[in-house]
Coordinates of C-alpha atoms in Angstrom, one line a residue:
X1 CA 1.8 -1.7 -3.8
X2 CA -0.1 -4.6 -3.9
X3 CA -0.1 -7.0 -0.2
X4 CA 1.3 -10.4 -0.6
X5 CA 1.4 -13.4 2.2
X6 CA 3.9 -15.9 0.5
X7 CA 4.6 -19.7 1.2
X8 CA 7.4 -21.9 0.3
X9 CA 11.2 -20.8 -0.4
X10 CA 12.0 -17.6 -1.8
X11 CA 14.6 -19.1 -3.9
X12 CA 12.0 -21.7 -5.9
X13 CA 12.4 -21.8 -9.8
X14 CA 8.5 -21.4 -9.8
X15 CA 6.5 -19.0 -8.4
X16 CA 2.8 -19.3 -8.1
X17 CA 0.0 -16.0 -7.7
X18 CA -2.9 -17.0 -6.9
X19 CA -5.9 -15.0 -6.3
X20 CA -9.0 -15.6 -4.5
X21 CA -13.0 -16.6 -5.4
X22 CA -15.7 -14.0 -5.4
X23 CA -16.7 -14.0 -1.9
X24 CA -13.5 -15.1 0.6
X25 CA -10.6 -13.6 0.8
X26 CA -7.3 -15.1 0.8
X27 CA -6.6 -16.2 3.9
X28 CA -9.4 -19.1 3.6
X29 CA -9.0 -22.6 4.6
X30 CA -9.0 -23.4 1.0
X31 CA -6.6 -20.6 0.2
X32 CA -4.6 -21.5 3.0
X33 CA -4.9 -25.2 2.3
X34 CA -3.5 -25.3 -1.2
X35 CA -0.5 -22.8 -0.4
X36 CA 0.5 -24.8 2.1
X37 CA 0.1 -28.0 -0.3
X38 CA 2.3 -26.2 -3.3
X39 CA 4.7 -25.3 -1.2
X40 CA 5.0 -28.8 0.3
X41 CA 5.8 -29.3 -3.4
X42 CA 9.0 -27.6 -3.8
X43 CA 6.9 -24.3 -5.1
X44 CA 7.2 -20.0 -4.1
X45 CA 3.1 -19.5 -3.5
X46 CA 1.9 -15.4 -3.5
X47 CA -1.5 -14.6 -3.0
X48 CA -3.4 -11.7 -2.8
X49 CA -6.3 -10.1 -2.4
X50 CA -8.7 -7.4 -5.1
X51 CA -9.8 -4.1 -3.5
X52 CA -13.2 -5.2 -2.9
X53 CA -12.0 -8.0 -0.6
X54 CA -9.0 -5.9 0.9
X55 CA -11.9 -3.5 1.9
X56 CA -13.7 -5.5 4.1
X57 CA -11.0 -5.9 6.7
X58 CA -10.8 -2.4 7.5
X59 CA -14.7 -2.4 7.9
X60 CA -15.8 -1.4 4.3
X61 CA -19.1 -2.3 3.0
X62 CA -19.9 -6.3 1.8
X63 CA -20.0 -5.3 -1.9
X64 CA -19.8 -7.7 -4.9
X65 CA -17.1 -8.1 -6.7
X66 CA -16.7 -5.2 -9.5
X67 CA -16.5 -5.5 -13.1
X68 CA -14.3 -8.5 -14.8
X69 CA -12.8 -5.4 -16.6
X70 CA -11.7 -3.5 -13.0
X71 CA -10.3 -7.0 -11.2
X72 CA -7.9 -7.9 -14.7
X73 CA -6.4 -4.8 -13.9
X74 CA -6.0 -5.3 -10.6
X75 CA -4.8 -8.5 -11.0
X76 CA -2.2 -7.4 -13.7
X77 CA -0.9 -4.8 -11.6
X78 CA -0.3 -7.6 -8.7
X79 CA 1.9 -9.2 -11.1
X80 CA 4.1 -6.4 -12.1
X81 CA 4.4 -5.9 -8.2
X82 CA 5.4 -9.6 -7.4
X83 CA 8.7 -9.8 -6.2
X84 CA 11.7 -12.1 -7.0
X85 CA 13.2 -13.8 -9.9
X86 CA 12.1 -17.2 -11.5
X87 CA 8.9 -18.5 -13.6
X88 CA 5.9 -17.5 -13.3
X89 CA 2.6 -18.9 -12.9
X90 CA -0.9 -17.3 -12.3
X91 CA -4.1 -18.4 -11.5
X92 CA -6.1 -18.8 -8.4
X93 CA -9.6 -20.0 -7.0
X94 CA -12.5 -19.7 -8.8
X95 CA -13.0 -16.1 -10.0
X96 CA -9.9 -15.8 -9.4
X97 CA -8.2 -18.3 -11.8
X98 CA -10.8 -17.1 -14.3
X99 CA -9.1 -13.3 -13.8
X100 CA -6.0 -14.7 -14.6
X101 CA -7.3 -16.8 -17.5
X102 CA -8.6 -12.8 -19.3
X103 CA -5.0 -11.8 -18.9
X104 CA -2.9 -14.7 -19.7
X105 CA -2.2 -14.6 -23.2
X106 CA -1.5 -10.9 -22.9
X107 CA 1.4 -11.9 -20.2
X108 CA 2.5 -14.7 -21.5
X109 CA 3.1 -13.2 -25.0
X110 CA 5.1 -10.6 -23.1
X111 CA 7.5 -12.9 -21.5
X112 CA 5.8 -12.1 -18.0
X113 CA 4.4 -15.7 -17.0
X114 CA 5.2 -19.3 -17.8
X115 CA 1.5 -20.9 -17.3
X116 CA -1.8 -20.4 -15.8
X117 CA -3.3 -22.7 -13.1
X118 CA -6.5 -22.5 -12.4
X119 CA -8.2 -24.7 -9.3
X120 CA -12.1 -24.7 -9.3
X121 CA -13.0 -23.0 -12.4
X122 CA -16.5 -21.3 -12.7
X123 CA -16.9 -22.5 -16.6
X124 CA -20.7 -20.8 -15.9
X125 CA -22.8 -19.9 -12.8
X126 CA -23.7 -22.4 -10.7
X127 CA -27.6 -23.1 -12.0
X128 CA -27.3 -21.4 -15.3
X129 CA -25.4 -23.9 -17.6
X130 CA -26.4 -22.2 -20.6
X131 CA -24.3 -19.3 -20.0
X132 CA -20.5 -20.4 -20.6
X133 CA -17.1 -18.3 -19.3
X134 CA -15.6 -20.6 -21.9
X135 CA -15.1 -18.1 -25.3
X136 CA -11.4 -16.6 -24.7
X137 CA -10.7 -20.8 -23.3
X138 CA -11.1 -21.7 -27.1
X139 CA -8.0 -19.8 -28.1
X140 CA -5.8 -19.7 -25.2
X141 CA -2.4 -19.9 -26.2
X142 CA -0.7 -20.4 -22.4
X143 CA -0.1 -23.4 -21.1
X144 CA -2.8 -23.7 -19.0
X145 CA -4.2 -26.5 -15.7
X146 CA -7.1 -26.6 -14.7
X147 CA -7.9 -28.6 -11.4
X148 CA -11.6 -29.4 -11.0
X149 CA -14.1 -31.3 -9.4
X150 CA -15.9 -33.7 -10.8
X151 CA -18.9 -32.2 -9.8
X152 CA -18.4 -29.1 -9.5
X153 CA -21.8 -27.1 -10.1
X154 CA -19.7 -24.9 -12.0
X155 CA -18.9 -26.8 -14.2
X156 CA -18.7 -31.0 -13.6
X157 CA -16.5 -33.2 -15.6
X158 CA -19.2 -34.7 -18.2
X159 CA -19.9 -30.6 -18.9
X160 CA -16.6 -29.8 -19.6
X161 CA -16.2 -32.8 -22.0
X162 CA -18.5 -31.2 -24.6
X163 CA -16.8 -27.6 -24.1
X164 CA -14.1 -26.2 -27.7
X165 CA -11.2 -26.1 -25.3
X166 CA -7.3 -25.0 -26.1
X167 CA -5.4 -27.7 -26.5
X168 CA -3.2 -25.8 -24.2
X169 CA -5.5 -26.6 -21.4
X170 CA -5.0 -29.8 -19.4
X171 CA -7.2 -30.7 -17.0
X172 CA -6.6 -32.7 -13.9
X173 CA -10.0 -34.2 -12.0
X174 CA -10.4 -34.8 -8.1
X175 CA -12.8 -37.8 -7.9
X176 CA -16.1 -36.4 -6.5
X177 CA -15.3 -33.3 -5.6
X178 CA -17.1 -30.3 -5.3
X179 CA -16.3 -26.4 -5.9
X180 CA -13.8 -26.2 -3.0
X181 CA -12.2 -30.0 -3.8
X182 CA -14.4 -31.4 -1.2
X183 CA -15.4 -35.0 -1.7
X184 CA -18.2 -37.4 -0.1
X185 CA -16.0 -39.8 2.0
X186 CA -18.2 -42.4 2.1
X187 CA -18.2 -42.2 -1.7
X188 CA -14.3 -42.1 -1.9
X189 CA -12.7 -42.2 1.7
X190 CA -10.9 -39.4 0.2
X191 CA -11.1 -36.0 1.8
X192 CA -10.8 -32.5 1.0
X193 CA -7.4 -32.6 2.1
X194 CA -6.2 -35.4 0.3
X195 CA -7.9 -33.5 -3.1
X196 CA -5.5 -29.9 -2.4
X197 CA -2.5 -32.3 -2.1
X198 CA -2.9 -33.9 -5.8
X199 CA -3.9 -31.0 -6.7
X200 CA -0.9 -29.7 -5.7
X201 CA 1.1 -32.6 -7.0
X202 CA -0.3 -32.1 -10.4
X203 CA 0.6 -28.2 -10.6
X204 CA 3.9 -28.9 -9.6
X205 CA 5.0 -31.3 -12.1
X206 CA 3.1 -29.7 -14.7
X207 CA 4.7 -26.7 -13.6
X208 CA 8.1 -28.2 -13.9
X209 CA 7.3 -28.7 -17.6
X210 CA 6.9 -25.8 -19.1

């Protein structure tokens, strides 16, 4: 059975999984950070972690993250295990919202989830613009967030604007922020902070939406 640390009250109409980036787990300030923030927002948050990650606590070996193929069915058989009643949203960090993105549709045609969220998508590798995670994106029939950076090397906001997108996608942008939200104060006197909490603010009335 899959291992779940949860945040917010058990008896929320929403519940959010959210899975973690390709190389920390899901106990990282950011992970941590943006539970905590959805929560604050009247929202049930689950995450969890992929074998690889789970590994390395007991002392297993640094690997990379396994094929796209081996984490969407991981990741789909952390939803079947996700307790309690209510909607359901996935998504997660990085590689982990873009897990969640491969099995949406699948879910979501089922009955099984309400949306996907995703927060820092990797649209390509960070240096290699040319090679886009964007194909299955064109088609997506879930209702689908995505919270970015504006520039995020994985993808910054005047990319995205030239990317075939579902118009089930709606995308919410943190002013200057970076892969993990973060933005140059003295550009924005904003903080990293400040970005998880509208971040936050956006998924949950999005959320109540659907």
């Amino acid at each position: 059975m899959t291992r779940f640390l949860f945040d917010g009250e058990a008896g929320a109409p929403v519940t959010v999984l959210l899975a973690h980036g390709a190389g920390a787990a899901m106990d990282t300030p950011f992970m941590a950070g943006l539970a905590t923030a959805l929560a604050g927002c009247g929202l049930r948050v689950a995450r969890f972690e992929f074998a690889y990650m789970a590994a390395r606590r007991t002392g297993g070996p640094k690997r990379p993250p396994p094929k796209v193929e081996v984490l969407s069915a991981e990741y789909a058989a952390a939803l079947a295990d996700l307790p309690g009643a209510g909607r359901v949203v996935i998504g997660g960090k990085s590689m982990g919202g873009r897990v969640a993105s491969l099995i949406a549709d699948e879910a979501f045609a089922a009955g099984r989830i309400a949306g996907l969220a995703c927060f820092g998508y990797p649209f390509h590798p960070q240096g290699k613009p040319e090679k886009l995670r964007t194909e299955h994106l064109a088609e997506l029939r879930t209702p689908a967030l995505i919270c970015q950076g504006t520039r995020d090397p994985f993808g910054t906001q005047e990319e995205v604007a030239g990317y075939a997108l579902s118009e089930r996608i709606a995308l919410h942008w943190l002013e200057d922020g970076d892969h993990d939200f973060a933005p140059r104060r003295r550009v924005t006197g904003l903080t990293q902070a400040d970005h998880l909490s509208a971040a936050a603010r956006a998924c949950a009335g999005w959320a109540r939406g659907l």
